[in-house]
Short mmCIF file of C-alpha atoms and ligand atoms in Angstrom, two decimals:
data_model
loop_
_atom_site.label_atom_id
_atom_site.label_comp_id
_atom_site.label_asym_id
_atom_site.label_seq_id
_atom_site.Cartn_x
_atom_site.Cartn_y
_atom_site.Cartn_z
CA MET A 19 -21.97 77.87 61.04
CA LYS A 20 -20.33 74.85 62.64
CA ASN A 21 -23.47 72.82 61.93
CA LEU A 22 -23.49 73.81 58.31
CA PHE A 23 -19.86 72.79 58.00
CA ILE A 24 -20.55 69.35 59.50
CA ARG A 25 -23.50 68.81 57.17
CA ALA A 26 -21.47 69.77 54.11
CA ALA A 27 -18.64 67.50 55.15
CA ALA A 28 -21.10 64.64 55.71
CA ALA A 29 -22.61 65.23 52.27
CA TRP A 30 -19.15 65.14 50.67
CA LEU A 31 -18.27 61.98 52.49
CA GLY A 32 -21.50 60.35 51.37
CA LEU A 33 -20.89 61.35 47.77
CA ALA A 34 -17.32 60.07 47.92
CA PHE A 35 -18.59 56.76 49.34
CA VAL A 36 -21.16 56.33 46.57
CA LEU A 37 -18.56 57.19 43.91
CA LEU A 38 -15.96 54.84 45.34
CA THR A 39 -18.27 51.84 45.68
CA GLY A 40 -19.65 52.54 42.18
CA LEU A 41 -16.14 52.62 40.78
CA SER A 42 -15.00 49.49 42.53
CA LEU A 43 -18.12 47.60 41.41
CA ALA A 44 -17.54 48.70 37.83
CA GLY A 45 -13.92 47.66 38.26
CA CYS A 46 -14.99 44.22 39.40
CA GLY A 47 -17.09 43.83 36.28
CA LYS A 48 -14.21 44.83 34.06
CA HIS A 49 -11.56 42.75 35.71
CA LYS A 50 -13.62 39.57 36.02
CA LYS A 51 -11.12 36.76 36.49
CA ALA A 52 -10.05 35.33 33.13
CA ILE A 53 -10.76 31.66 32.46
CA VAL A 54 -7.62 29.53 32.53
CA VAL A 55 -7.52 26.51 30.21
CA GLY A 56 -4.78 23.86 30.09
CA PHE A 57 -4.41 22.25 26.67
CA ALA A 58 -2.45 19.00 26.24
CA GLN A 59 -1.80 18.83 22.50
CA THR A 60 -0.37 15.67 20.87
CA GLY A 61 2.56 17.38 19.19
CA ALA A 62 3.17 18.85 15.74
CA GLU A 63 3.15 15.81 13.46
CA SER A 64 1.19 17.29 10.54
CA ALA A 65 -0.17 20.42 8.86
CA TRP A 66 -3.56 19.51 10.33
CA ARG A 67 -2.08 19.63 13.82
CA THR A 68 -0.38 22.98 13.23
CA ALA A 69 -3.68 24.47 12.05
CA ASN A 70 -5.46 23.01 15.08
CA THR A 71 -2.93 24.47 17.54
CA GLU A 72 -3.15 27.83 15.79
CA SER A 73 -6.97 27.81 16.04
CA MET A 74 -6.82 27.04 19.78
CA LYS A 75 -4.24 29.78 20.45
CA ALA A 76 -5.82 32.48 18.28
CA GLU A 77 -9.31 31.94 19.66
CA ALA A 78 -8.07 31.98 23.28
CA GLU A 79 -6.46 35.34 22.59
CA LEU A 80 -9.65 36.63 20.97
CA GLN A 81 -11.82 35.58 23.90
CA GLY A 82 -9.41 36.74 26.61
CA ILE A 83 -8.86 33.18 27.82
CA ILE A 84 -5.52 32.32 29.39
CA LEU A 85 -4.27 29.25 27.54
CA LYS A 86 -1.59 27.05 29.04
CA PHE A 87 -0.32 25.12 26.05
CA ALA A 88 1.64 21.88 26.39
CA ASP A 89 3.16 20.24 23.31
CA GLY A 90 3.23 16.49 24.00
CA GLN A 91 5.89 15.91 21.32
CA SER A 92 4.03 12.77 20.23
CA LYS A 93 4.50 11.03 23.61
CA GLN A 94 1.64 10.00 25.86
CA GLU A 95 3.78 10.32 29.00
CA ASN A 96 4.39 14.00 28.19
CA GLN A 97 0.65 14.56 27.86
CA ILE A 98 0.01 12.80 31.19
CA ARG A 99 2.64 14.96 32.85
CA ALA A 100 1.05 18.09 31.37
CA ILE A 101 -2.39 17.16 32.72
CA ARG A 102 -0.92 16.56 36.16
CA SER A 103 0.69 19.98 36.13
CA PHE A 104 -2.60 21.59 35.03
CA VAL A 105 -4.27 19.93 38.03
CA THR A 106 -1.57 21.25 40.37
CA GLN A 107 -1.94 24.73 38.91
CA GLY A 108 -5.70 24.57 39.46
CA VAL A 109 -6.77 25.56 35.93
CA ASP A 110 -10.50 26.05 35.27
CA ALA A 111 -10.69 23.39 32.54
CA ILE A 112 -8.46 20.89 30.74
CA VAL A 113 -8.52 20.10 27.03
CA LEU A 114 -6.87 16.87 25.93
CA ALA A 115 -6.13 15.79 22.35
CA PRO A 116 -5.20 12.21 23.23
CA ILE A 117 -2.44 10.77 21.11
CA VAL A 118 -3.67 7.20 21.72
CA VAL A 119 -7.02 5.82 22.86
CA THR A 120 -6.01 3.93 26.02
CA GLY A 121 -4.21 4.68 29.28
CA TRP A 122 -5.90 7.87 30.49
CA ASP A 123 -8.04 6.72 33.41
CA VAL A 124 -5.55 7.31 36.24
CA VAL A 125 -4.66 10.88 35.34
CA LEU A 126 -8.23 11.81 34.41
CA ARG A 127 -9.36 10.55 37.80
CA GLU A 128 -6.89 12.99 39.37
CA ALA A 129 -8.50 15.84 37.39
CA LYS A 130 -11.96 14.68 38.42
CA ARG A 131 -10.97 14.56 42.08
CA ALA A 132 -9.77 18.17 41.74
CA GLN A 133 -13.17 18.98 40.14
CA ILE A 134 -11.58 20.23 36.93
CA PRO A 135 -13.76 19.50 33.90
CA VAL A 136 -12.03 17.73 31.00
CA VAL A 137 -12.90 18.15 27.33
CA ILE A 138 -11.55 15.46 25.02
CA MET A 139 -10.92 16.92 21.60
CA ASP A 140 -10.00 15.61 18.16
CA ARG A 141 -9.37 11.92 19.06
CA LYS A 142 -11.50 9.78 21.34
CA ILE A 143 -10.39 7.78 24.35
CA GLU A 144 -11.41 4.36 25.62
CA THR A 145 -12.33 4.33 29.28
CA THR A 146 -14.40 2.24 31.65
CA ASP A 147 -15.63 5.42 33.33
CA GLU A 148 -17.32 7.88 30.97
CA SER A 149 -17.70 10.38 33.83
CA LEU A 150 -13.96 11.12 33.61
CA TYR A 151 -14.60 13.64 30.84
CA VAL A 152 -17.49 15.98 30.13
CA THR A 153 -17.63 15.86 26.36
CA PHE A 154 -15.84 14.90 23.14
CA ILE A 155 -15.53 17.41 20.28
CA GLY A 156 -14.00 16.43 16.93
CA SER A 157 -14.56 14.72 13.60
CA ASP A 158 -16.20 11.38 12.92
CA PHE A 159 -13.21 9.36 11.71
CA TYR A 160 -15.30 6.31 10.88
CA LYS A 161 -17.43 8.42 8.58
CA GLU A 162 -14.31 9.82 6.91
CA GLY A 163 -13.02 6.30 6.15
CA THR A 164 -16.42 5.31 4.82
CA LEU A 165 -16.54 8.32 2.50
CA VAL A 166 -13.14 7.36 1.07
CA ALA A 167 -14.15 3.73 0.50
CA ASP A 168 -17.44 4.78 -1.13
CA TRP A 169 -15.66 7.25 -3.38
CA LEU A 170 -13.22 4.52 -4.50
CA ALA A 171 -16.03 2.05 -5.16
CA LYS A 172 -17.47 4.54 -7.64
CA ASN A 173 -14.28 5.96 -9.13
CA ALA A 174 -11.57 3.26 -9.12
CA GLY A 175 -12.14 2.72 -12.84
CA GLY A 176 -11.11 -0.93 -12.87
CA ARG A 177 -8.11 -0.48 -10.55
CA THR A 178 -8.25 -2.97 -7.69
CA LYS A 179 -5.01 -3.30 -5.70
CA ILE A 180 -4.67 -0.97 -2.75
CA VAL A 181 -1.87 -0.09 -0.32
CA GLU A 182 -2.67 1.77 2.90
CA LEU A 183 -0.56 4.25 4.86
CA GLN A 184 -1.84 4.22 8.43
CA GLY A 185 -1.64 7.04 10.96
CA GLU A 186 -0.12 6.80 14.46
CA PRO A 187 -0.68 3.26 15.78
CA GLY A 188 -3.20 3.18 18.62
CA SER A 189 -4.70 6.59 17.79
CA ALA A 190 -8.44 6.90 17.33
CA ALA A 191 -7.84 8.56 13.97
CA ALA A 192 -5.83 5.62 12.60
CA ASN A 193 -8.03 2.94 14.22
CA GLU A 194 -11.31 4.32 12.91
CA ARG A 195 -10.09 5.28 9.45
CA ARG A 196 -8.67 1.82 9.05
CA ARG A 197 -11.74 0.00 10.35
CA ALA A 198 -14.19 2.05 8.28
CA PHE A 199 -12.20 1.51 5.11
CA ALA A 200 -11.94 -2.26 5.70
CA ASP A 201 -15.70 -2.39 6.37
CA GLY A 202 -16.36 -0.39 3.21
CA LEU A 203 -14.29 -2.80 1.12
CA LYS A 204 -16.39 -5.74 2.33
CA ASN A 205 -19.18 -4.55 0.04
CA HIS A 206 -16.74 -4.33 -2.88
CA PRO A 207 -14.79 -7.59 -3.08
CA GLU A 208 -13.14 -6.44 -6.31
CA LEU A 209 -11.11 -3.91 -4.27
CA LYS A 210 -8.22 -5.58 -2.44
CA LEU A 211 -5.91 -4.29 0.27
CA ILE A 212 -2.51 -5.80 -0.60
CA ASP A 213 -0.44 -4.05 2.09
CA SER A 214 -0.86 -1.71 5.05
CA GLN A 215 1.94 0.04 7.00
CA THR A 216 2.17 2.97 9.37
CA GLY A 217 3.64 6.31 8.33
CA ASN A 218 2.76 7.93 11.68
CA PHE A 219 0.83 10.79 10.03
CA ARG A 220 4.19 12.28 8.98
CA ARG A 221 5.27 13.43 5.55
CA SER A 222 8.84 12.07 5.74
CA GLU A 223 7.62 8.65 6.86
CA GLY A 224 4.95 8.63 4.18
CA LYS A 225 7.71 9.03 1.63
CA GLN A 226 9.99 6.38 3.15
CA VAL A 227 7.23 3.80 3.55
CA MET A 228 5.93 4.39 0.04
CA GLU A 229 9.45 3.88 -1.32
CA ALA A 230 9.60 0.54 0.47
CA LEU A 231 6.12 -0.43 -0.75
CA ILE A 232 7.05 0.36 -4.36
CA LYS A 233 10.22 -1.69 -3.97
CA LYS A 234 8.20 -4.59 -2.60
CA HIS A 235 5.17 -4.55 -4.92
CA GLY A 236 6.40 -2.69 -7.98
CA LYS A 237 3.74 -1.84 -10.56
CA GLU A 238 1.17 -3.97 -8.75
CA ILE A 239 0.10 -0.99 -6.64
CA GLU A 240 -2.86 0.75 -8.29
CA ILE A 241 -4.38 2.71 -5.42
CA LEU A 242 -2.97 4.44 -2.34
CA TYR A 243 -5.16 5.15 0.69
CA ALA A 244 -3.36 7.47 3.13
CA HIS A 245 -4.87 8.25 6.55
CA ASN A 246 -3.78 11.87 6.15
CA ASP A 247 -2.62 14.35 3.51
CA ASP A 248 0.91 14.75 4.85
CA MET A 249 1.66 11.06 4.28
CA ALA A 250 0.00 11.23 0.84
CA LEU A 251 2.14 14.24 -0.10
CA GLY A 252 5.27 12.40 1.06
CA ALA A 253 4.22 9.32 -0.91
CA ILE A 254 3.72 11.45 -4.02
CA GLN A 255 7.43 12.33 -3.91
CA ALA A 256 8.31 8.63 -3.72
CA ILE A 257 5.94 7.81 -6.58
CA GLU A 258 7.39 10.55 -8.79
CA GLU A 259 10.96 9.53 -7.94
CA ALA A 260 10.06 6.00 -9.06
CA GLY A 261 9.07 7.46 -12.44
CA LEU A 262 5.33 6.97 -11.92
CA LYS A 263 2.49 9.48 -12.18
CA PRO A 264 0.60 10.13 -8.93
CA GLY A 265 -3.13 10.38 -9.52
CA LYS A 266 -2.87 8.39 -12.76
CA ASP A 267 -0.58 5.35 -12.46
CA ILE A 268 -1.57 5.21 -8.81
CA LEU A 269 -4.90 6.67 -7.64
CA ILE A 270 -4.49 8.56 -4.38
CA VAL A 271 -7.24 8.95 -1.79
CA THR A 272 -6.62 10.67 1.51
CA ILE A 273 -8.03 12.60 4.48
CA ASP A 274 -7.70 16.13 6.03
CA ALA A 275 -8.14 18.42 2.97
CA ILE A 276 -5.31 20.77 3.90
CA LYS A 277 -4.88 23.50 1.29
CA GLU A 278 -1.81 21.83 -0.24
CA ALA A 279 -3.77 18.62 -0.80
CA VAL A 280 -6.76 20.40 -2.33
CA GLN A 281 -4.23 22.07 -4.66
CA ALA A 282 -2.85 18.60 -5.48
CA VAL A 283 -6.40 17.52 -6.39
CA VAL A 284 -6.61 20.51 -8.75
CA ASP A 285 -3.21 19.45 -10.18
CA GLY A 286 -4.47 15.89 -10.66
CA LYS A 287 -1.95 14.32 -8.25
CA ILE A 288 -4.47 13.46 -5.53
CA ASN A 289 -7.84 12.09 -6.62
CA CYS A 290 -9.89 12.71 -3.51
CA THR A 291 -9.36 14.14 -0.05
CA VAL A 292 -11.97 14.02 2.69
CA GLU A 293 -12.05 17.04 4.94
CA CYS A 294 -11.22 16.82 8.62
CA ASN A 295 -11.66 20.33 9.93
CA PRO A 296 -9.06 21.34 12.56
CA LEU A 297 -10.41 24.86 13.14
CA PHE A 298 -12.65 24.23 16.12
CA GLY A 299 -11.07 26.40 18.82
CA PRO A 300 -14.27 28.52 18.96
CA LYS A 301 -16.43 25.45 19.61
CA ILE A 302 -14.06 24.23 22.34
CA TYR A 303 -14.12 27.50 24.28
CA SER A 304 -17.85 28.13 23.92
CA THR A 305 -18.41 24.62 25.27
CA ILE A 306 -16.02 25.20 28.17
CA LYS A 307 -17.91 28.37 29.06
CA GLN A 308 -21.18 26.42 29.08
CA ILE A 309 -19.63 23.78 31.32
CA LEU A 310 -18.32 26.42 33.74
CA ARG A 311 -21.81 27.95 33.85
CA LYS A 312 -22.99 24.46 34.89
CA GLU A 313 -25.06 24.01 31.74
CA THR A 314 -25.41 20.49 30.38
CA VAL A 315 -23.63 19.78 27.10
CA GLU A 316 -23.87 16.83 24.73
CA LYS A 317 -21.47 13.95 25.35
CA GLN A 318 -20.26 13.92 21.72
CA MET A 319 -20.15 16.77 19.24
CA TYR A 320 -19.00 16.14 15.67
CA ASN A 321 -17.62 18.68 13.24
CA GLN A 322 -19.09 18.86 9.74
CA ASP A 323 -16.71 17.59 7.02
CA GLU A 324 -16.95 17.35 3.22
CA LEU A 325 -15.18 15.63 0.34
CA PHE A 326 -13.06 17.21 -2.41
CA ASP A 327 -12.32 15.66 -5.78
CA SER A 328 -11.91 16.96 -9.33
CA THR A 329 -15.54 18.09 -9.40
CA ASN A 330 -15.26 20.70 -6.62
CA ALA A 331 -11.60 21.23 -5.59
CA ALA A 332 -10.87 24.24 -7.83
CA ALA A 333 -13.92 26.12 -6.61
CA ALA A 334 -13.06 25.38 -2.96
CA LEU A 335 -9.37 26.26 -3.14
CA PRO A 336 -9.49 30.07 -2.76
CA THR A 337 -11.40 29.87 0.53
CA ARG A 338 -9.51 27.00 2.15
CA LYS A 339 -8.37 28.29 5.54
CA TYR A 340 -5.80 25.67 6.50
O1 GYE B 6 -5.95 13.71 10.39
C1 GYE B 6 -3.72 14.05 11.08
C2 GYE B 6 -3.18 14.42 12.40
O2 GYE B 6 -6.31 13.34 14.79
C3 GYE B 6 -7.64 14.23 13.07
O3 GYE B 6 -4.02 13.72 13.30
C4 GYE B 6 -6.28 14.11 13.66
C5 GYE B 6 -5.25 13.56 12.70
C6 GYE B 6 -5.15 14.25 11.37
O4 GYE B 6 -1.88 14.28 12.57
O5 GYE B 6 -3.21 14.83 10.04
#
């Protein structure tokens, strides 16, 4: 009797043990530690940027990634401070959208020493040590500038005098879009850049600077090349307020292809906008997961972009996502 009781108790204990370990193992699987990513964003200077931030936040949520988001408010020192704090917090990976190309080596070395992988996104950096980041993911800005110049060469229709609204000085986006356009014009000596000023990728500054350019050059301006849609849309206000017709009196070519700009192409106020897709949160996180699994990834990954003008803007408009 006593024996039987001991055996039954032992059997129960054994069963309980198996159940408990099974449960806790299953629990481990379910509550696998979430990946923590620190993201140093430039700021919120444009519609492109807002769409990019939204893509990074929404996708993190979808994938169960904990995103620590730092808005740099258009200042490099804020971004540097954010990276330092990510290092102190011991995040699993850091994503940096560098506002300017230079000045990152010191802080990136701190991340490297802490063995935190860094993904550079959107804009490139210049560094003497390429091992300070794992990969770059973003658009090919040089190609974008080339597409604009080529489009103009074919469609300027006898117009020759160009003014340029540049993006943030020192940013990869402004540098490359400017350089590619200038290179493109070399093959078309009839096209002439008569002035070039920064509008910092912002709509209000695009308007102000265009006002000043119209005051300075008057009717001489035949073409406007803006490094992004926000500045082009600001400039359109200035052009209309000066009693001129955007898209007709002044041809307008720009970059980003935000929905509002594609609409302006349909309305005939912008003549061409080259896409720069900001919706690459999914690509960023899938790459981070590969890196954390110790897989090798390519050093540069470019997003696919296309061009919109009067031939395809109307068809594209309903499915534009940003
Ligand atoms: O074109 C502009 C934004 O770096 C690609 O920055 C980005 C640029 C984009 O403010 O609208």
